[in-house]
mmCIF file of C-alpha atoms in Angstrom:
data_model
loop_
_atom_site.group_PDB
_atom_site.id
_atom_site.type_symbol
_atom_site.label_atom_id
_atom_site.label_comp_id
_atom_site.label_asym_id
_atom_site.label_seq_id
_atom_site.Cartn_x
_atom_site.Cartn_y
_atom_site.Cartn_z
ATOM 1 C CA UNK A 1 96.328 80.384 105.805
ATOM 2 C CA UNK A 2 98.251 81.842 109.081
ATOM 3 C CA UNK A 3 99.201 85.373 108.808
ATOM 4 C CA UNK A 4 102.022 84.737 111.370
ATOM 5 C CA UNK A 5 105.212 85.817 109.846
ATOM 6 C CA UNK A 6 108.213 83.677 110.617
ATOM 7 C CA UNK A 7 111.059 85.648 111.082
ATOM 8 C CA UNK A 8 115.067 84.609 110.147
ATOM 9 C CA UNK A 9 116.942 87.863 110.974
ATOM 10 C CA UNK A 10 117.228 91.719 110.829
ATOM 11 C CA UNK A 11 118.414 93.798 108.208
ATOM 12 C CA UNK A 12 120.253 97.027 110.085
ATOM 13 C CA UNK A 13 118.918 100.169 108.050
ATOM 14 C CA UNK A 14 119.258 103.194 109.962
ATOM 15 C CA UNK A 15 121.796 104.523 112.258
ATOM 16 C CA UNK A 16 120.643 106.908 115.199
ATOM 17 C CA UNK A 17 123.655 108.898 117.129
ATOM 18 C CA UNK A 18 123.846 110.934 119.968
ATOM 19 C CA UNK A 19 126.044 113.988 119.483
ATOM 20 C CA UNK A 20 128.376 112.541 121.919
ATOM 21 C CA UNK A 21 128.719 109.911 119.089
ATOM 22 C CA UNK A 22 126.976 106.565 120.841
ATOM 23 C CA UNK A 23 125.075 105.116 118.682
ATOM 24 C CA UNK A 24 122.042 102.751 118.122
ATOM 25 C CA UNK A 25 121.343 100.303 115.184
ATOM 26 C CA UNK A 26 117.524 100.043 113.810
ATOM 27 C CA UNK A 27 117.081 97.093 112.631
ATOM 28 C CA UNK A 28 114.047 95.691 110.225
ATOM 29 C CA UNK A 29 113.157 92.417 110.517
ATOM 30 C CA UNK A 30 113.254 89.548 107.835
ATOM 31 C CA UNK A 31 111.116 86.616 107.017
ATOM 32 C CA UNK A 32 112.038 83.609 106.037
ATOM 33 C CA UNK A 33 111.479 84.057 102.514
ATOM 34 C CA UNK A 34 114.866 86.716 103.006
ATOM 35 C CA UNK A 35 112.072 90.155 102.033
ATOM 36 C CA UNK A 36 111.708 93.007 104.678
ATOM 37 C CA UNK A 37 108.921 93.762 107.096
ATOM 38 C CA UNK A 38 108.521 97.359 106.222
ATOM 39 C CA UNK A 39 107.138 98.559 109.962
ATOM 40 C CA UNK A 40 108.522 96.113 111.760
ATOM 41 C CA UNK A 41 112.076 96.956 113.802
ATOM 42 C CA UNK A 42 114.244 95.734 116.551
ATOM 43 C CA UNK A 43 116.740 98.347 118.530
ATOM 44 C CA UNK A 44 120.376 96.969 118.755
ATOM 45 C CA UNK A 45 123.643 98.612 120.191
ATOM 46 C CA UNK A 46 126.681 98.280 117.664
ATOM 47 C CA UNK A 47 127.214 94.772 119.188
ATOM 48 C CA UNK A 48 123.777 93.985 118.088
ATOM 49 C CA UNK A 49 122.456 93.644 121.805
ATOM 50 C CA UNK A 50 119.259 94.881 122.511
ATOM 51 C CA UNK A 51 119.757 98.208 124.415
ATOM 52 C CA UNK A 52 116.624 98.333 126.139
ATOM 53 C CA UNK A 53 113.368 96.400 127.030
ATOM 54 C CA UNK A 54 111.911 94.912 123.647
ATOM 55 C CA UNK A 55 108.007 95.095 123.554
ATOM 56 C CA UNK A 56 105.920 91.873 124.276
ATOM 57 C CA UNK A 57 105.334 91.734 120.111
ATOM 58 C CA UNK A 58 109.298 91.539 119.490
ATOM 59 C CA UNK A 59 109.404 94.357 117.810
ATOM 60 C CA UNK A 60 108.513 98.130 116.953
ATOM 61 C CA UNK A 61 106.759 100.244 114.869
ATOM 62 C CA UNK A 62 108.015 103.672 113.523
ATOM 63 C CA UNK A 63 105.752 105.278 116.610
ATOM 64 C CA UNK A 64 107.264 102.942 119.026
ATOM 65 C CA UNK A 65 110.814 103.568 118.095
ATOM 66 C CA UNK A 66 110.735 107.084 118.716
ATOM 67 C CA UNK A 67 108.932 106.832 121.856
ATOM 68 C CA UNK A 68 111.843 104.454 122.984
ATOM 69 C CA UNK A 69 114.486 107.312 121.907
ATOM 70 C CA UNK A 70 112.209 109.836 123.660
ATOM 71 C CA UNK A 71 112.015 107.985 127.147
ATOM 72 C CA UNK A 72 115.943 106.750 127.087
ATOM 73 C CA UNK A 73 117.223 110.609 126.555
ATOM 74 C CA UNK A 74 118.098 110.138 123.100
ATOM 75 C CA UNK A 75 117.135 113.866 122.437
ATOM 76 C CA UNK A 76 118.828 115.374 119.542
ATOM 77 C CA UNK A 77 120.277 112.983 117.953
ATOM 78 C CA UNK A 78 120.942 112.409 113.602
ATOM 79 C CA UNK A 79 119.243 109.446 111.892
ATOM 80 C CA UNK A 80 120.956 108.706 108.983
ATOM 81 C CA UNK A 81 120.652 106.075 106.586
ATOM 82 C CA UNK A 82 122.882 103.024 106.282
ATOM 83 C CA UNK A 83 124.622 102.841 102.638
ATOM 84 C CA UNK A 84 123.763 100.205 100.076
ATOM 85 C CA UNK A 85 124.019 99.338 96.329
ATOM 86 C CA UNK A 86 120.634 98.477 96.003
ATOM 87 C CA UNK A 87 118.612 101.362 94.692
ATOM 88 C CA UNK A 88 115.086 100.101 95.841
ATOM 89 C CA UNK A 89 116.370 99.911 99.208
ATOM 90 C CA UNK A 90 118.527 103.073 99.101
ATOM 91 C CA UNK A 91 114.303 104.324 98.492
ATOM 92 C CA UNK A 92 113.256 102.914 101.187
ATOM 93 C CA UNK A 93 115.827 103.523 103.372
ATOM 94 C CA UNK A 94 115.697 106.842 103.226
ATOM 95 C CA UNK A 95 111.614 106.617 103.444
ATOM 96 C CA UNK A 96 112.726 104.939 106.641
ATOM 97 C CA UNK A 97 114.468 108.149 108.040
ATOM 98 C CA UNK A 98 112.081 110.208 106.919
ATOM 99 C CA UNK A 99 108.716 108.534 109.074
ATOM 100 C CA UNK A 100 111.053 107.679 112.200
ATOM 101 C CA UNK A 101 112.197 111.800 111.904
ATOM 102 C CA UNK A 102 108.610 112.307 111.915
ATOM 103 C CA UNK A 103 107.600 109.982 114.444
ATOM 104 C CA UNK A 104 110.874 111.614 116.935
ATOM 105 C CA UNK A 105 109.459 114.924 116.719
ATOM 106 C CA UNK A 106 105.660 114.210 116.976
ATOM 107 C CA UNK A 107 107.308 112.623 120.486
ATOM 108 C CA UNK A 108 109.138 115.520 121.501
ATOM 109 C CA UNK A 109 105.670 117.658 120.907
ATOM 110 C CA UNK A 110 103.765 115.076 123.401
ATOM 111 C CA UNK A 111 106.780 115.018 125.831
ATOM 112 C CA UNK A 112 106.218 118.957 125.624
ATOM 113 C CA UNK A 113 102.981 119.216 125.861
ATOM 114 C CA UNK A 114 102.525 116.804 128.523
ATOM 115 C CA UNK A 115 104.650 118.784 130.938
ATOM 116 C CA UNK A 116 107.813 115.997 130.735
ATOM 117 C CA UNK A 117 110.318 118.915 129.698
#
């Protein structure tokens, strides 16, 4: 049995804005059997283009996200949770914002600490 995961889409879940109000979609990725890949995400502008290089993998982790924010200057900005009916994913959703929050801060700290402002 192949653990590669075939992949059909992306479900946008978060928002991330920049005070000035541009914003980025985070995206996790589907399979084809239409569930979630919990840790597994794509960057997309509102027009669903990517906005920057995508790793060689396709995709991010939590971690990798945040770097990504860190290195582009998206400093300071609000992740907030895109709305649904669904009260399982309204969980995990907001689990979501919670670990990338995490994951933007433990950045800022190495960005800090490493002398890069």
């Amino acid at each position: 049995m192949s653990s590669d995961v075939s992949y059909s889409g992306i479900r946008p879940i978060l928002a991330v804005v920049q005070p000035n109000g541009e914003r980025l979609i985070v995206a996790r990725l589907t399979n084809v059997g239409a569930s979630s890949q919990s840790n597994r995400f794509v960057l997309r502008r509102i027009d669903l283009k990517a906005p920057w290089e995508q790793p060689e993998k396709g995709y991010f982790g939590y971690a990798e996200v945040a770097r990504a924010l860190d290195a582009n200057g998206w400093r300071g900005c609000k992740i907030e949770a895109m709305p649904t009916t669904d009260p399982d994913e309204v969980r995990a959703r907001s689990l979501a914002r919670r670990k990338l929050h995490l994951q933007c801060v433990d950045a800022a700290i190495r960005r800090a600490q490493d002398g890069g402002g």
